[in-house]
Short mmCIF file of C-alpha atoms and ligand atoms in Angstrom, two decimals:
data_model
loop_
_atom_site.label_atom_id
_atom_site.label_comp_id
_atom_site.label_asym_id
_atom_site.label_seq_id
_atom_site.Cartn_x
_atom_site.Cartn_y
_atom_site.Cartn_z
CA MET A 1 71.11 106.17 87.97
CA ARG A 2 68.09 104.61 87.34
CA ARG A 3 67.73 104.75 82.68
CA ALA A 4 64.08 104.86 81.63
CA PHE A 5 63.95 102.92 78.24
CA PHE A 6 61.32 104.86 76.08
CA THR A 7 62.57 109.01 76.46
CA ARG A 8 64.45 110.04 74.09
CA ASN A 9 68.83 109.46 74.22
CA ARG A 10 67.97 108.00 77.84
CA TYR A 11 67.76 104.21 76.17
CA MET A 12 69.74 101.74 77.15
CA ILE A 13 69.61 100.11 73.06
CA ARG A 14 69.07 102.65 70.66
CA TYR A 15 69.86 102.26 66.92
CA PHE A 16 69.41 105.17 64.22
CA THR A 17 68.79 103.56 59.95
CA ALA A 18 70.39 106.29 57.34
CA GLY A 19 69.69 105.37 53.73
CA GLU A 20 68.10 105.88 50.91
CA SER A 21 66.09 103.76 49.10
CA HIS A 22 67.64 104.17 45.23
CA GLY A 23 70.62 105.59 47.08
CA PRO A 24 74.01 103.35 47.85
CA SER A 25 72.92 101.13 50.75
CA LEU A 26 70.98 101.56 53.95
CA SER A 27 72.84 101.45 57.46
CA THR A 28 72.36 101.34 60.93
CA ILE A 29 74.69 101.45 64.01
CA VAL A 30 72.99 99.73 67.39
CA GLU A 31 74.32 100.80 70.94
CA GLY A 32 74.04 99.68 74.00
CA LEU A 33 73.64 96.03 73.05
CA PRO A 34 75.72 94.55 75.83
CA ALA A 35 78.03 92.26 75.57
CA GLY A 36 77.68 88.11 74.67
CA ILE A 37 75.06 87.89 73.36
CA GLY A 38 76.51 84.69 70.41
CA LEU A 39 75.17 86.03 67.20
CA LYS A 40 75.20 83.97 63.41
CA GLU A 41 75.91 86.32 60.22
CA GLU A 42 72.73 83.88 59.06
CA GLU A 43 70.42 85.36 62.14
CA ILE A 44 70.68 88.46 60.67
CA ASN A 45 70.49 87.38 56.80
CA ARG A 46 67.45 85.56 57.75
CA GLU A 47 65.51 88.10 59.25
CA LEU A 48 65.82 90.68 55.61
CA ALA A 49 64.46 87.34 53.71
CA ARG A 50 61.84 86.92 55.88
CA ARG A 51 60.90 90.87 55.24
CA GLN A 52 61.63 90.13 51.49
CA GLN A 53 58.73 88.12 51.02
CA GLY A 54 55.00 88.24 51.52
CA TYR A 55 52.34 87.33 48.10
CA GLY A 56 51.67 90.91 46.72
CA ARG A 57 55.10 92.39 46.85
CA GLY A 58 56.49 94.22 43.52
CA GLY A 59 59.41 94.89 41.07
CA ARG A 60 62.10 95.79 43.85
CA MET A 61 61.35 93.03 45.96
CA LYS A 62 63.33 90.86 42.59
CA ILE A 63 65.78 92.89 42.19
CA GLU A 64 67.13 92.80 46.09
CA THR A 65 68.85 89.82 47.78
CA ASP A 66 68.90 91.83 51.18
CA ARG A 67 72.43 91.26 53.44
CA ALA A 68 73.72 92.71 56.05
CA GLU A 69 77.61 93.70 56.18
CA VAL A 70 78.74 93.52 60.09
CA LEU A 71 81.33 96.51 60.25
CA SER A 72 81.41 97.08 63.77
CA GLY A 73 80.68 95.09 67.21
CA ILE A 74 80.89 91.49 66.61
CA ARG A 75 84.02 89.41 67.56
CA PHE A 76 84.31 85.55 67.54
CA GLY A 77 80.49 85.74 66.72
CA LYS A 78 79.52 87.15 69.53
CA THR A 79 78.62 90.93 70.46
CA ILE A 80 81.69 92.82 72.42
CA GLY A 81 79.19 95.52 74.11
CA SER A 82 80.71 98.35 71.66
CA PRO A 83 78.34 100.22 68.96
CA VAL A 84 77.25 97.38 65.72
CA ALA A 85 77.28 99.06 62.38
CA LEU A 86 75.47 97.37 59.31
CA LEU A 87 75.08 98.07 56.05
CA VAL A 88 72.35 96.73 53.38
CA ARG A 89 73.63 97.49 49.90
CA ASN A 90 70.84 98.88 47.90
CA ARG A 91 71.19 96.14 43.97
CA ASP A 92 68.84 98.57 42.39
CA TRP A 93 71.63 101.53 43.52
CA GLU A 94 73.21 100.78 39.78
CA ASN A 95 70.60 101.95 37.60
CA TRP A 96 70.45 105.47 40.31
CA THR A 97 73.31 106.52 40.12
CA THR A 98 72.11 109.99 37.65
CA PRO A 99 68.89 110.43 39.66
CA MET A 100 70.37 110.20 43.19
CA SER A 101 74.08 110.80 41.98
CA GLN A 102 75.62 112.98 45.52
CA PHE A 103 78.31 115.22 44.14
CA GLU A 104 77.57 115.40 40.56
CA ASP A 105 74.14 117.44 39.52
CA HIS A 106 72.93 115.12 37.06
CA SER A 107 69.25 118.27 37.33
CA ALA A 108 69.04 119.29 34.46
CA GLU A 109 68.90 115.72 32.62
CA VAL A 110 66.75 114.14 35.61
CA SER A 111 63.16 115.54 35.76
CA LYS A 112 61.19 116.11 38.17
CA ILE A 113 58.88 115.23 40.02
CA THR A 114 55.86 117.27 40.88
CA ILE A 115 52.70 115.16 41.52
CA PRO A 116 51.94 113.48 45.14
CA ARG A 117 50.87 110.54 45.58
CA PRO A 118 47.11 111.23 48.10
CA GLY A 119 48.26 109.54 51.24
CA HIS A 120 51.88 109.18 50.80
CA ALA A 121 54.68 111.83 52.13
CA ASP A 122 55.12 113.16 49.08
CA LEU A 123 53.18 117.05 49.83
CA THR A 124 54.12 117.59 53.19
CA GLY A 125 57.49 116.39 53.01
CA LEU A 126 57.65 118.32 49.91
CA VAL A 127 56.57 121.29 51.61
CA LYS A 128 58.28 120.96 55.20
CA TYR A 129 62.16 120.50 53.19
CA GLY A 130 61.58 123.26 51.38
CA PHE A 131 61.95 121.05 48.06
CA ASP A 132 60.63 121.62 44.78
CA ASP A 133 60.72 118.55 43.28
CA ILE A 134 58.89 114.90 45.59
CA ARG A 135 62.10 112.34 44.80
CA PRO A 136 64.40 112.79 48.15
CA VAL A 137 60.59 112.66 49.85
CA ILE A 138 60.08 109.38 47.98
CA ASP A 139 63.84 107.99 48.72
CA ARG A 140 63.61 108.48 52.59
CA SER A 141 59.65 108.13 53.71
CA SER A 142 59.99 104.62 51.84
CA ALA A 143 59.35 101.50 53.63
CA ARG A 144 62.48 100.04 51.72
CA GLU A 145 64.39 101.42 54.88
CA THR A 146 62.36 98.70 57.29
CA ALA A 147 65.10 96.60 56.15
CA ALA A 148 67.43 98.71 57.99
CA ARG A 149 65.32 98.19 60.87
CA VAL A 150 64.96 94.41 60.56
CA ALA A 151 68.62 94.09 60.75
CA ALA A 152 68.83 96.12 63.90
CA GLY A 153 66.05 94.60 65.47
CA SER A 154 67.47 91.02 64.67
CA LEU A 155 70.34 92.29 67.29
CA ALA A 156 67.72 92.94 69.76
CA LYS A 157 65.68 89.56 68.94
CA ALA A 158 69.01 87.30 69.55
CA PHE A 159 69.22 88.87 72.57
CA LEU A 160 66.39 88.21 74.22
CA ARG A 161 66.11 84.53 72.56
CA GLN A 162 68.97 83.40 74.53
CA LEU A 163 67.11 84.87 78.00
CA GLY A 164 64.15 83.08 76.42
CA ILE A 165 62.19 85.60 75.57
CA GLN A 166 60.94 85.07 71.53
CA VAL A 167 58.41 87.30 69.62
CA GLY A 168 56.82 85.88 66.72
CA SER A 169 53.99 87.73 64.43
CA TYR A 170 51.20 86.68 62.11
CA VAL A 171 48.84 88.14 59.21
CA SER A 172 45.48 88.05 60.20
CA THR A 173 44.11 90.59 57.61
CA ILE A 174 44.91 91.49 54.33
CA GLY A 175 41.68 93.53 53.16
CA PRO A 176 38.45 91.63 53.60
CA ALA A 177 39.77 88.04 54.08
CA GLY A 178 40.91 86.58 57.53
CA LYS A 179 40.35 86.78 61.38
CA PRO A 180 42.05 86.77 64.43
CA LEU A 181 42.84 83.08 66.03
CA ASP A 182 40.54 81.72 68.49
CA HIS A 183 42.62 81.93 71.82
CA ASP A 184 42.82 77.94 71.97
CA LEU A 185 44.74 77.45 68.59
CA LEU A 186 47.03 80.60 69.48
CA GLN A 187 47.30 79.28 72.69
CA GLU A 188 48.60 75.46 70.98
CA LEU A 189 50.40 77.19 68.76
CA LEU A 190 52.40 79.97 71.67
CA ALA A 191 53.34 76.87 73.52
CA ALA A 192 56.72 76.85 72.23
CA GLY A 193 57.16 80.64 71.98
CA ALA A 194 56.72 83.01 69.57
CA GLU A 195 58.72 82.29 66.78
CA GLY A 196 57.54 78.70 66.12
CA LEU A 197 54.84 80.67 65.35
CA ALA A 198 55.94 83.27 63.33
CA ALA A 199 57.83 80.17 61.40
CA GLU A 200 53.79 78.56 61.06
CA ALA A 201 52.66 81.77 59.51
CA ASP A 202 56.50 81.93 57.62
CA ARG A 203 55.13 79.21 55.38
CA SER A 204 52.10 80.60 54.18
CA GLU A 205 52.89 83.43 51.18
CA VAL A 206 50.76 85.69 53.37
CA ARG A 207 52.37 84.71 56.64
CA MET A 208 48.78 84.15 57.64
CA LEU A 209 47.77 80.57 59.90
CA ASP A 210 44.40 79.35 58.25
CA HIS A 211 43.78 77.92 54.97
CA ASP A 212 40.55 79.62 54.58
CA SER A 213 41.85 83.17 54.73
CA GLU A 214 45.08 82.15 52.76
CA ARG A 215 43.35 81.50 49.89
CA ALA A 216 40.17 84.51 50.44
CA ALA A 217 43.84 87.48 50.76
CA ILE A 218 45.82 85.10 48.28
CA VAL A 219 42.54 86.13 45.48
CA ALA A 220 41.73 89.39 47.08
CA ILE A 221 45.59 90.59 46.28
CA ASP A 222 45.28 89.03 43.19
CA GLN A 223 41.70 91.51 42.44
CA ALA A 224 43.27 94.60 43.60
CA LYS A 225 46.67 94.10 41.82
CA ASN A 226 43.91 94.33 38.50
CA ASN A 227 41.93 96.57 39.97
CA GLY A 228 45.58 98.58 39.97
CA ASP A 229 45.01 99.08 43.69
CA THR A 230 46.59 98.31 46.69
CA LEU A 231 45.71 96.28 50.61
CA GLY A 232 46.45 96.53 54.19
CA GLY A 233 45.76 94.21 56.58
CA ILE A 234 46.11 93.59 60.32
CA VAL A 235 49.56 91.42 61.54
CA GLU A 236 49.54 90.10 65.66
CA VAL A 237 52.91 90.75 67.26
CA PHE A 238 53.47 87.83 70.30
CA ILE A 239 56.46 88.14 72.69
CA THR A 240 56.80 85.27 74.81
CA GLY A 241 58.99 84.70 77.73
CA VAL A 242 58.64 87.54 79.03
CA PRO A 243 58.54 88.90 83.26
CA MET A 244 55.97 90.11 84.98
CA GLY A 245 57.43 93.47 85.85
CA LEU A 246 58.97 95.22 82.84
CA GLY A 247 57.86 98.95 82.17
CA SER A 248 55.98 100.59 85.23
CA TYR A 249 53.41 102.54 86.07
CA VAL A 250 54.67 105.14 88.57
CA GLN A 251 55.56 107.68 85.12
CA HIS A 252 53.93 108.82 81.43
CA ASP A 253 58.23 107.39 79.75
CA ARG A 254 58.29 104.43 81.53
CA ARG A 255 54.63 102.74 80.71
CA LEU A 256 55.77 99.88 78.74
CA ASP A 257 52.65 99.86 76.95
CA SER A 258 53.06 103.39 75.46
CA ALA A 259 56.09 102.46 74.43
CA LEU A 260 55.62 99.26 72.47
CA ALA A 261 53.23 101.45 70.45
CA ALA A 262 55.12 103.84 69.74
CA ALA A 263 57.87 101.43 67.93
CA LEU A 264 54.54 99.79 65.81
CA MET A 265 52.99 103.15 64.94
CA SER A 266 56.91 104.43 63.67
CA ILE A 267 56.98 101.94 60.89
CA GLN A 268 55.36 103.06 57.42
CA ALA A 269 51.89 102.55 56.59
CA ILE A 270 50.73 101.65 60.43
CA LYS A 271 47.73 104.08 61.74
CA GLY A 272 46.66 101.66 64.29
CA VAL A 273 47.65 99.95 67.15
CA GLU A 274 45.80 97.51 69.48
CA VAL A 275 47.47 95.83 73.06
CA GLY A 276 45.74 92.33 73.60
CA THR A 277 41.70 93.07 72.52
CA ALA A 278 41.27 96.23 73.44
CA PHE A 279 38.79 97.47 70.74
CA ASP A 280 36.42 94.61 71.65
CA ASN A 281 37.17 94.79 75.40
CA ALA A 282 35.42 98.29 75.17
CA ARG A 283 32.70 97.05 74.00
CA LYS A 284 31.84 94.59 76.62
CA PRO A 285 31.32 95.55 80.31
CA GLY A 286 34.63 94.99 82.18
CA SER A 287 33.02 91.61 83.83
CA GLN A 288 34.12 89.63 80.36
CA VAL A 289 36.99 91.70 79.85
CA HIS A 290 39.49 91.15 82.60
CA ASP A 291 41.41 88.25 82.70
CA GLU A 292 40.88 86.26 86.24
CA LEU A 293 44.08 85.33 88.75
CA PHE A 294 43.85 81.98 89.66
CA ALA A 295 47.32 80.89 92.18
CA GLY A 296 48.10 78.29 94.85
CA GLY A 297 48.84 74.97 91.93
CA PRO A 298 51.77 73.41 90.42
CA GLU A 299 51.49 75.99 87.77
CA GLY A 300 51.92 78.44 89.90
CA LEU A 301 49.98 82.36 89.18
CA THR A 302 47.73 81.77 85.50
CA ARG A 303 44.91 83.15 83.40
CA ARG A 304 42.59 81.85 81.51
CA THR A 305 42.15 84.78 78.81
CA ASN A 306 44.54 86.89 77.88
CA ARG A 307 42.77 90.19 77.50
CA ALA A 308 44.96 92.42 78.39
CA GLY A 309 47.42 91.53 75.83
CA GLY A 310 50.05 90.16 78.28
CA ILE A 311 50.31 94.18 80.08
CA GLU A 312 48.43 95.41 83.33
CA GLY A 313 48.97 98.70 84.71
CA SER A 314 51.60 99.20 81.69
CA MET A 315 53.74 96.40 83.59
CA SER A 316 54.14 93.40 81.71
CA ASN A 317 52.53 90.48 84.03
CA GLY A 318 54.29 87.41 82.42
CA GLN A 319 51.62 86.26 80.42
CA PRO A 320 52.37 85.92 76.50
CA ILE A 321 52.24 90.10 75.19
CA HIS A 322 49.77 90.31 72.20
CA LEU A 323 50.01 93.41 70.18
CA ARG A 324 47.83 93.62 67.13
CA ALA A 325 48.70 96.33 63.99
CA ALA A 326 46.82 98.04 61.51
CA MET A 327 48.57 99.40 58.14
CA LYS A 328 46.63 101.09 55.34
CA PRO A 329 46.77 100.65 51.74
CA ILE A 330 49.98 100.87 50.00
CA SER A 331 49.38 104.87 48.86
CA SER A 332 50.74 104.21 44.98
CA LEU A 333 48.08 103.01 43.20
CA LEU A 334 48.95 102.17 39.57
CA SER A 335 44.56 103.39 39.41
CA PRO A 336 45.23 106.77 40.36
CA LEU A 337 43.64 108.91 42.09
CA MET A 338 43.02 112.82 41.40
CA SER A 339 45.92 114.72 42.73
CA PHE A 340 47.62 118.05 41.30
CA ASP A 341 50.50 119.46 39.50
CA LEU A 342 53.07 121.90 41.54
CA GLU A 343 54.32 123.24 39.08
CA ASN A 344 50.83 124.91 37.70
CA LEU A 345 48.89 123.70 40.24
CA GLU A 346 46.46 122.34 37.66
CA ALA A 347 43.52 119.10 38.82
CA VAL A 348 45.87 115.51 37.27
CA GLN A 349 45.38 112.17 37.86
CA SER A 350 48.30 111.31 40.38
CA ARG A 351 51.43 109.29 38.99
CA PHE A 352 52.58 106.30 39.85
CA GLU A 353 56.10 105.30 41.97
CA ARG A 354 56.82 101.47 41.36
CA SER A 355 55.28 100.03 44.89
CA ASP A 356 53.51 97.04 46.30
CA THR A 357 49.40 95.97 46.21
CA CYS A 358 50.07 94.60 49.46
CA ALA A 359 53.38 94.95 52.42
CA VAL A 360 51.59 93.37 55.15
CA PRO A 361 53.47 89.92 55.28
CA ALA A 362 56.48 92.20 55.52
CA ALA A 363 55.33 93.94 57.67
CA GLY A 364 54.91 91.52 60.15
CA VAL A 365 58.61 91.03 59.75
CA VAL A 366 59.20 94.42 60.84
CA ALA A 367 57.23 94.56 63.62
CA GLU A 368 58.51 91.93 65.48
CA ALA A 369 61.73 94.12 64.73
CA VAL A 370 60.75 96.93 66.55
CA VAL A 371 59.46 95.64 69.55
CA ALA A 372 61.87 93.24 70.02
CA PRO A 373 64.45 96.20 71.54
CA VAL A 374 61.91 97.98 73.71
CA ILE A 375 61.24 94.63 75.47
CA ALA A 376 64.66 94.22 75.94
CA ASN A 377 65.49 98.02 77.14
CA ALA A 378 62.93 96.91 79.32
CA LEU A 379 64.72 94.43 80.81
CA LEU A 380 67.49 95.59 81.64
CA GLU A 381 66.13 98.86 82.72
CA LYS A 382 64.51 96.27 85.16
CA ILE A 383 68.24 93.54 85.70
CA GLY A 384 70.24 95.10 84.28
CA GLY A 385 73.66 93.74 83.42
CA ASP A 386 76.47 94.47 80.75
CA HIS A 387 76.32 91.02 80.02
CA MET A 388 74.89 88.16 78.89
CA LYS A 389 76.39 86.02 81.72
CA GLU A 390 75.58 88.93 84.43
CA ILE A 391 72.06 89.30 83.04
CA THR A 392 70.99 85.69 82.74
CA ARG A 393 72.11 84.80 86.20
CA ARG A 394 70.33 87.88 87.72
CA LEU A 395 67.19 86.79 84.70
CA GLU A 396 67.32 83.44 86.32
CA THR A 397 67.07 84.95 89.99
CA TYR A 398 64.04 86.80 89.44
CA ARG A 399 62.75 84.22 87.54
CA GLU A 400 63.38 81.48 90.39
CA GLU A 401 61.38 84.34 92.72
CA LEU A 402 58.05 84.65 91.34
CA ALA A 403 57.83 81.33 90.94
CA ARG A 404 58.26 80.20 93.92
CA ARG A 405 56.34 83.13 95.04
CA PHE A 406 53.38 82.01 93.42
CA ARG A 407 52.93 78.48 93.74
CA GLY A 408 50.95 75.79 96.00
C1 LIG B 1 60.39 98.11 49.43
C2 LIG B 1 60.91 98.84 48.46
C3 LIG B 1 60.60 99.88 47.50
C4 LIG B 1 58.88 99.70 47.18
C5 LIG B 1 58.32 99.91 49.22
C6 LIG B 1 58.84 98.36 49.65
O1 LIG B 1 61.00 99.78 46.64
P1 LIG B 1 60.83 100.82 45.40
O2 LIG B 1 59.92 102.17 45.67
O3 LIG B 1 62.05 100.68 44.36
O4 LIG B 1 59.47 99.80 44.00
O5 LIG B 1 58.88 98.45 47.08
O6 LIG B 1 58.55 100.69 49.26
C7 LIG B 1 56.96 101.26 49.70
C8 LIG B 1 56.26 100.29 49.69
C9 LIG B 1 56.73 102.82 48.94
O7 LIG B 1 56.06 103.83 49.37
O8 LIG B 1 57.73 103.43 49.64
C10 LIG B 1 61.06 97.56 50.87
O9 LIG B 1 62.37 97.33 50.53
O10 LIG B 1 60.03 96.75 51.53
#
């Protein structure tokens, strides 16, 4: 039976996360990974460390050194097809055992949080779940949850990497600073795969790839911090080595672009998603948008541009997949906006909750983590298989067939 990769409960690889920002830990169960994916503990922890980086992070990142404890599903450095459970402990928990106590009722000692931050889940979450204290909303809506998603995504990234598919990202803008890279430079950086581009970005504190933008971004973050303000930005995600034909045009829930967009939009504070240069394309005539096709040469099928972002008809077209995600500025502001107190409805300045000035560099790492399972599932839908030998063999055959077909 064909299994779609987008509709709920029909995933092949699926995962959930659990955990509060100031609770004992974050955790995830990743189900449906094929057997035989080679894994090193360091591969998971390296991704967690990358997520903690970035100029403009707040005090919390000085407390935490995120590491995943593997509780199941891996034997002798390989997945065994069983669910993989991962646990990331919160070091900060020891400072929160009273306000976040699980069973003892400390409500008399702990003051309620009753002033919602504009732009945050605070108000809507409190109303939705019937609380009279915003604390539980803050703790689960916090972007700290992305540590668990990065841990889960590192497994899907490892799976893809072993099949020659790489996921990487860089930051193109932070606040007013920066710009997307030009096509030729991008091609160069992506030549050895998207992880090469990401490694280059990781050398920068803001994960940017040109020095002028980097300097301007650091100045902008400093200014925002001095003003008690925050900054958003745009991250660019690339997936290289994806064979043609993942996803489908025949049904809404099998469209690859739709599944990727949903994954990116599920990241805290991501408010816009673009495939290729979609918004720019919308201002141009078709003749300046569509990527011309060239076949029959020694390279096989090629294109000289990638404005479609590697997806045509909601299917991968063999070009690098290029996605953009826009992050709004974090809504915890030291210089407060107006809000009101839920207890008496009086107008007050919004309260400050410890936060970051800018978390855009981390958002790129999270973006990589959330798109990896989508691609992995689309690949498994296309070629199937329960263990790495089987999957590798099938993918090789498929790639060979494609290469033969379009080479001169
Ligand atoms: C984050 C941990 C959080 C915040 C941030 C991201 O830790 P704390 O709330 O204890 O400072 O720094 O979360 C938010 C920006 C948010 O709005 O919740 C992390 O681990 O990434």
